[in-house]
Amino acid sequence: MPARGNCWRAPRAISRATRSASRSNRCMTGPGADGSMTAMGQEDLWLDRVRLALGRRAALAGAPVPPAIAEPLTRLVHTDIGLAELFARRAADNAMLVSRVRGEELAGQVVAAVREAQCRRIGLSAGATLAKWDLLGSLRGEGFDARTWDQLTLQEAYELDCGVTDVSYAVAETGSLVIRPEANHGRALSLVPPVHMAIVEPAMIVGDLLDLFERLAREARGQNVVIVTGPSKTADIEMNLVTGVHGPGTVRVFLLE
């Protein structure tokens, strides 16, 4: 924002009515040694001016309630259809490698996929899903350096060739994996290694993002979530799309039957 000496001035886009309503506050000095205004002070002043332009004298007591919208206008996926089939199809459309497997086949399939990807160092989430199928023991039994999240430092996570995780949810409409960071499952497992393998149980599949956010709101854990919709991609250099630069270039999904 433009400044003259110690005087902060609102951008010209602010309406004339707003500027005249708060003319006495045009020049303000903050607590800095040089008299400059802090970022928080600038933000408060800006919000005050916008509020005045909207005809308000005080902040709202709470967030406005959005208007109700009929579900047929917002939902394209209904829970009475085959969510697992739709998720598998949409995930494949997102360039994920999807395999439908039975529980007794899972460990062998994961070992084969890790070997095919030529991975040596494997990190696994320490949740009940992976423990139920003894993926850690199966990988170690085949000679891989496999450790669970609670056995890794963050630096060691950056040295992994592959992260194997469960998921909190999966979204059928978008073919997305939803991972909630927890003590036994750090974000790095799905974001850092060049290969990410995810185990998805059918019960974790929801229809769409509306269903997902409703569930997350009910759980009210106050955490962030990671939503994975295909391999990592970037096009910030000359608009050339490149896969796997800032995260996994391969995402393989094992969908349990």
Protein backbone atom coordinates (compact mmCIF):
# COMPACT_ATOMS: atom_id res chain seq x y z
CA MET A 1 0.00 0.00 0.00
CA PRO A 2 1.36 3.50 -0.78
CA ALA A 3 2.78 5.50 2.11
CA ARG A 4 4.12 9.02 2.53
CA GLY A 5 6.38 9.43 5.51
CA ASN A 6 4.54 7.98 8.47
CA CYS A 7 1.14 8.40 6.86
CA TRP A 8 -0.77 5.34 5.57
CA ARG A 9 -3.35 6.18 2.92
CA ALA A 10 -6.23 4.05 1.67
CA PRO A 11 -6.14 2.97 -2.00
CA ARG A 12 -8.09 5.17 -4.41
CA ALA A 13 -10.56 2.34 -5.02
CA ILE A 14 -12.18 3.09 -1.68
CA SER A 15 -15.43 4.92 -2.24
CA ARG A 16 -15.74 8.67 -1.67
CA ALA A 17 -18.39 8.03 0.95
CA THR A 18 -16.08 5.79 2.91
CA ARG A 19 -13.18 8.19 2.71
CA SER A 20 -15.25 11.12 3.89
CA ALA A 21 -16.81 9.09 6.69
CA SER A 22 -13.41 8.33 8.14
CA ARG A 23 -11.43 11.38 7.05
CA SER A 24 -9.94 11.90 10.47
CA ASN A 25 -8.30 8.48 10.36
CA ARG A 26 -6.57 8.88 7.03
CA CYS A 27 -3.15 9.22 8.57
CA MET A 28 -2.24 6.80 11.32
CA THR A 29 1.02 5.89 12.92
CA GLY A 30 1.66 2.50 14.45
CA PRO A 31 3.83 1.36 17.35
CA GLY A 32 6.91 0.78 15.19
CA ALA A 33 10.11 2.68 15.95
CA ASP A 34 9.85 4.43 12.62
CA GLY A 35 6.20 5.29 13.15
CA SER A 36 5.07 2.87 10.45
CA MET A 37 1.76 1.13 10.77
CA THR A 38 1.72 -2.58 11.57
CA ALA A 39 0.15 -5.07 9.17
CA MET A 40 -2.58 -5.78 11.70
CA GLY A 41 -3.34 -2.09 12.03
CA GLN A 42 -3.56 -1.72 8.26
CA GLU A 43 -5.90 -4.69 8.09
CA ASP A 44 -8.16 -3.29 10.81
CA LEU A 45 -8.30 0.10 9.11
CA TRP A 46 -9.06 -1.50 5.76
CA LEU A 47 -11.87 -3.59 7.24
CA ASP A 48 -13.32 -0.54 8.99
CA ARG A 49 -13.46 1.34 5.71
CA VAL A 50 -15.06 -1.56 3.85
CA ARG A 51 -17.57 -1.95 6.68
CA LEU A 52 -18.50 1.73 6.45
CA ALA A 53 -18.88 1.44 2.69
CA LEU A 54 -21.42 -1.33 3.31
CA GLY A 55 -23.35 0.87 5.70
CA ARG A 56 -22.27 -0.91 8.88
CA ARG A 57 -20.86 0.66 12.01
CA ALA A 58 -19.75 -2.51 13.80
CA ALA A 59 -18.57 -5.99 12.97
CA LEU A 60 -21.17 -8.71 12.49
CA ALA A 61 -21.91 -10.80 15.56
CA GLY A 62 -21.61 -13.99 13.53
CA ALA A 63 -21.09 -15.30 10.04
CA PRO A 64 -24.10 -14.87 7.72
CA VAL A 65 -26.14 -18.00 7.09
CA PRO A 66 -25.91 -18.97 3.40
CA PRO A 67 -29.18 -19.44 1.54
CA ALA A 68 -30.56 -22.95 1.32
CA ILE A 69 -30.03 -24.57 -2.08
CA ALA A 70 -32.02 -27.58 -3.24
CA GLU A 71 -29.89 -30.74 -3.20
CA PRO A 72 -30.72 -31.73 -6.81
CA LEU A 73 -28.89 -28.57 -7.88
CA THR A 74 -25.77 -29.28 -5.85
CA ARG A 75 -25.42 -33.06 -5.74
CA LEU A 76 -24.50 -35.09 -8.80
CA VAL A 77 -23.72 -38.25 -6.83
CA HIS A 78 -26.22 -40.09 -4.67
CA THR A 79 -25.34 -42.60 -1.99
CA ASP A 80 -27.62 -45.30 -3.41
CA ILE A 81 -25.29 -45.91 -6.38
CA GLY A 82 -22.11 -47.96 -6.45
CA LEU A 83 -19.72 -45.55 -4.76
CA ALA A 84 -16.77 -47.94 -4.91
CA GLU A 85 -17.13 -48.39 -8.67
CA LEU A 86 -17.51 -44.65 -9.24
CA PHE A 87 -14.50 -43.86 -7.05
CA ALA A 88 -12.34 -46.41 -8.90
CA ARG A 89 -13.36 -44.95 -12.25
CA ARG A 90 -12.77 -41.33 -11.25
CA ALA A 91 -9.46 -42.11 -9.54
CA ALA A 92 -8.25 -43.80 -12.72
CA ASP A 93 -9.33 -40.70 -14.67
CA ASN A 94 -7.03 -38.74 -12.34
CA ALA A 95 -4.05 -40.89 -13.40
CA MET A 96 -4.06 -42.98 -10.24
CA LEU A 97 -3.29 -46.69 -10.60
CA VAL A 98 -6.29 -48.48 -9.09
CA SER A 99 -6.39 -52.16 -8.12
CA ARG A 100 -9.42 -53.96 -6.67
CA VAL A 101 -8.15 -56.53 -4.18
CA ARG A 102 -9.45 -58.87 -1.50
CA GLY A 103 -8.07 -58.51 1.98
CA GLU A 104 -6.05 -61.72 1.87
CA GLU A 105 -4.38 -60.55 -1.33
CA LEU A 106 -3.45 -57.08 -0.10
CA ALA A 107 -0.03 -57.77 1.43
CA GLY A 108 1.19 -59.67 -1.62
CA GLN A 109 -0.10 -56.97 -3.98
CA VAL A 110 1.60 -54.19 -2.01
CA VAL A 111 4.91 -56.08 -1.91
CA ALA A 112 4.72 -56.68 -5.67
CA ALA A 113 3.91 -53.01 -6.36
CA VAL A 114 6.77 -51.79 -4.16
CA ARG A 115 9.17 -54.13 -5.92
CA GLU A 116 7.90 -53.05 -9.35
CA ALA A 117 8.47 -49.39 -8.42
CA GLN A 118 12.02 -50.29 -7.31
CA CYS A 119 11.52 -48.82 -3.86
CA ARG A 120 13.79 -49.75 -0.95
CA ARG A 121 12.84 -47.45 1.94
CA ILE A 122 9.14 -47.62 2.83
CA GLY A 123 7.21 -45.55 5.36
CA LEU A 124 3.81 -46.73 6.58
CA SER A 125 1.10 -45.08 8.62
CA ALA A 126 0.72 -46.74 12.00
CA GLY A 127 -3.06 -47.08 11.95
CA ALA A 128 -5.22 -50.14 12.48
CA THR A 129 -5.97 -50.70 8.78
CA LEU A 130 -2.40 -51.45 7.77
CA ALA A 131 -1.71 -53.34 10.99
CA LYS A 132 -4.72 -55.58 10.34
CA TRP A 133 -3.13 -56.86 7.13
CA ASP A 134 0.43 -56.89 8.57
CA LEU A 135 1.86 -54.87 5.71
CA LEU A 136 4.88 -53.90 7.82
CA GLY A 137 5.79 -57.52 8.52
CA SER A 138 5.23 -58.56 4.92
CA LEU A 139 7.51 -55.82 3.57
CA ARG A 140 10.23 -56.51 6.11
CA GLY A 141 9.97 -60.21 5.38
CA GLU A 142 10.80 -59.46 1.75
CA GLY A 143 13.90 -57.48 2.71
CA PHE A 144 12.57 -53.92 2.44
CA ASP A 145 13.56 -51.20 4.91
CA ALA A 146 10.02 -50.61 6.18
CA ARG A 147 9.12 -48.48 9.19
CA THR A 148 5.93 -46.97 10.55
CA TRP A 149 5.43 -43.23 10.98
CA ASP A 150 6.14 -43.35 14.72
CA GLN A 151 9.54 -44.92 13.95
CA LEU A 152 10.61 -42.14 11.57
CA THR A 153 12.02 -38.67 11.98
CA LEU A 154 10.87 -35.95 9.60
CA GLN A 155 14.29 -35.95 7.96
CA GLU A 156 14.04 -39.71 7.39
CA ALA A 157 10.63 -39.17 5.78
CA TYR A 158 12.36 -37.10 3.09
CA GLU A 159 14.60 -40.08 2.33
CA LEU A 160 11.71 -42.51 1.72
CA ASP A 161 11.10 -44.05 -1.68
CA CYS A 162 7.45 -44.85 -0.95
CA GLY A 163 4.73 -43.95 1.53
CA VAL A 164 1.99 -46.51 2.25
CA THR A 165 -1.05 -45.09 4.02
CA ASP A 166 -4.63 -45.71 4.91
CA VAL A 167 -7.14 -42.91 4.29
CA SER A 168 -9.65 -41.07 6.42
CA TYR A 169 -12.12 -40.89 3.53
CA ALA A 170 -12.28 -41.21 -0.24
CA VAL A 171 -14.57 -39.09 -2.44
CA ALA A 172 -16.39 -40.92 -5.23
CA GLU A 173 -17.36 -37.90 -7.34
CA THR A 174 -13.82 -36.53 -7.61
CA GLY A 175 -11.81 -39.72 -7.19
CA SER A 176 -9.94 -38.15 -4.27
CA LEU A 177 -8.12 -39.54 -1.25
CA VAL A 178 -8.65 -37.69 2.03
CA ILE A 179 -5.95 -38.00 4.68
CA ARG A 180 -6.22 -36.40 8.09
CA PRO A 181 -2.81 -35.92 9.76
CA GLU A 182 -2.63 -37.61 13.14
CA ALA A 183 0.03 -38.78 15.57
CA ASN A 184 0.29 -42.13 13.78
CA HIS A 185 0.00 -40.68 10.30
CA GLY A 186 1.93 -37.58 9.30
CA ARG A 187 1.25 -35.58 6.15
CA ALA A 188 4.73 -36.28 4.81
CA LEU A 189 3.92 -39.93 4.04
CA SER A 190 1.52 -38.92 1.27
CA LEU A 191 3.21 -35.70 0.15
CA VAL A 192 6.97 -36.30 0.12
CA PRO A 193 8.00 -39.73 -1.27
CA PRO A 194 8.00 -40.15 -5.07
CA VAL A 195 5.52 -43.04 -4.74
CA HIS A 196 2.34 -43.02 -2.65
CA MET A 197 0.26 -46.16 -2.12
CA ALA A 198 -3.11 -45.83 -0.40
CA ILE A 199 -5.34 -48.53 1.07
CA VAL A 200 -9.04 -47.67 0.72
CA GLU A 201 -11.84 -49.57 2.44
CA PRO A 202 -15.32 -49.24 0.86
CA ALA A 203 -16.81 -47.96 4.12
CA MET A 204 -14.59 -44.88 3.90
CA ILE A 205 -15.99 -43.75 0.52
CA VAL A 206 -18.40 -40.79 0.55
CA GLY A 207 -20.40 -39.50 -2.39
CA ASP A 208 -19.10 -35.97 -2.85
CA LEU A 209 -17.32 -33.07 -1.19
CA LEU A 210 -20.55 -31.96 0.50
CA ASP A 211 -20.72 -35.31 2.28
CA LEU A 212 -17.04 -35.06 3.16
CA PHE A 213 -17.24 -31.61 4.73
CA GLU A 214 -20.41 -32.52 6.61
CA ARG A 215 -18.58 -35.44 8.21
CA LEU A 216 -15.49 -33.40 8.98
CA ALA A 217 -17.67 -30.70 10.57
CA ARG A 218 -19.42 -33.27 12.76
CA GLU A 219 -16.09 -34.66 13.92
CA ALA A 220 -14.92 -31.11 14.71
CA ARG A 221 -11.30 -32.02 15.35
CA GLY A 222 -9.99 -28.70 14.16
CA GLN A 223 -7.37 -30.30 11.91
CA ASN A 224 -6.36 -29.70 8.35
CA VAL A 225 -6.82 -32.47 5.82
CA VAL A 226 -4.89 -33.49 2.74
CA ILE A 227 -7.01 -34.14 -0.36
CA VAL A 228 -5.11 -36.07 -3.03
CA THR A 229 -6.60 -36.05 -6.53
CA GLY A 230 -3.90 -37.68 -8.63
CA PRO A 231 -0.11 -37.43 -8.81
CA SER A 232 1.63 -34.16 -7.97
CA LYS A 233 1.60 -31.75 -10.91
CA THR A 234 2.97 -28.29 -11.58
CA ALA A 235 2.95 -25.96 -14.57
CA ASP A 236 4.55 -22.88 -13.05
CA ILE A 237 7.55 -22.89 -15.41
CA GLU A 238 6.64 -21.71 -18.91
CA MET A 239 3.21 -23.35 -18.52
CA ASN A 240 4.67 -26.82 -19.14
CA LEU A 241 2.86 -29.48 -17.11
CA VAL A 242 5.29 -31.68 -15.18
CA THR A 243 4.33 -34.59 -12.93
CA GLY A 244 6.07 -35.55 -9.70
CA VAL A 245 8.25 -32.50 -9.10
CA HIS A 246 6.81 -31.38 -5.76
CA GLY A 247 5.49 -34.73 -4.51
CA PRO A 248 4.53 -38.24 -5.59
CA GLY A 249 4.72 -38.83 -9.32
CA THR A 250 2.94 -42.17 -8.86
CA VAL A 251 -0.19 -42.71 -6.78
CA ARG A 252 -1.41 -46.31 -6.52
CA VAL A 253 -4.71 -47.15 -4.85
CA PHE A 254 -5.61 -50.57 -3.46
CA LEU A 255 -9.39 -50.64 -3.15
CA LEU A 256 -10.50 -53.45 -0.86
CA GLU A 257 -13.51 -55.50 -1.87
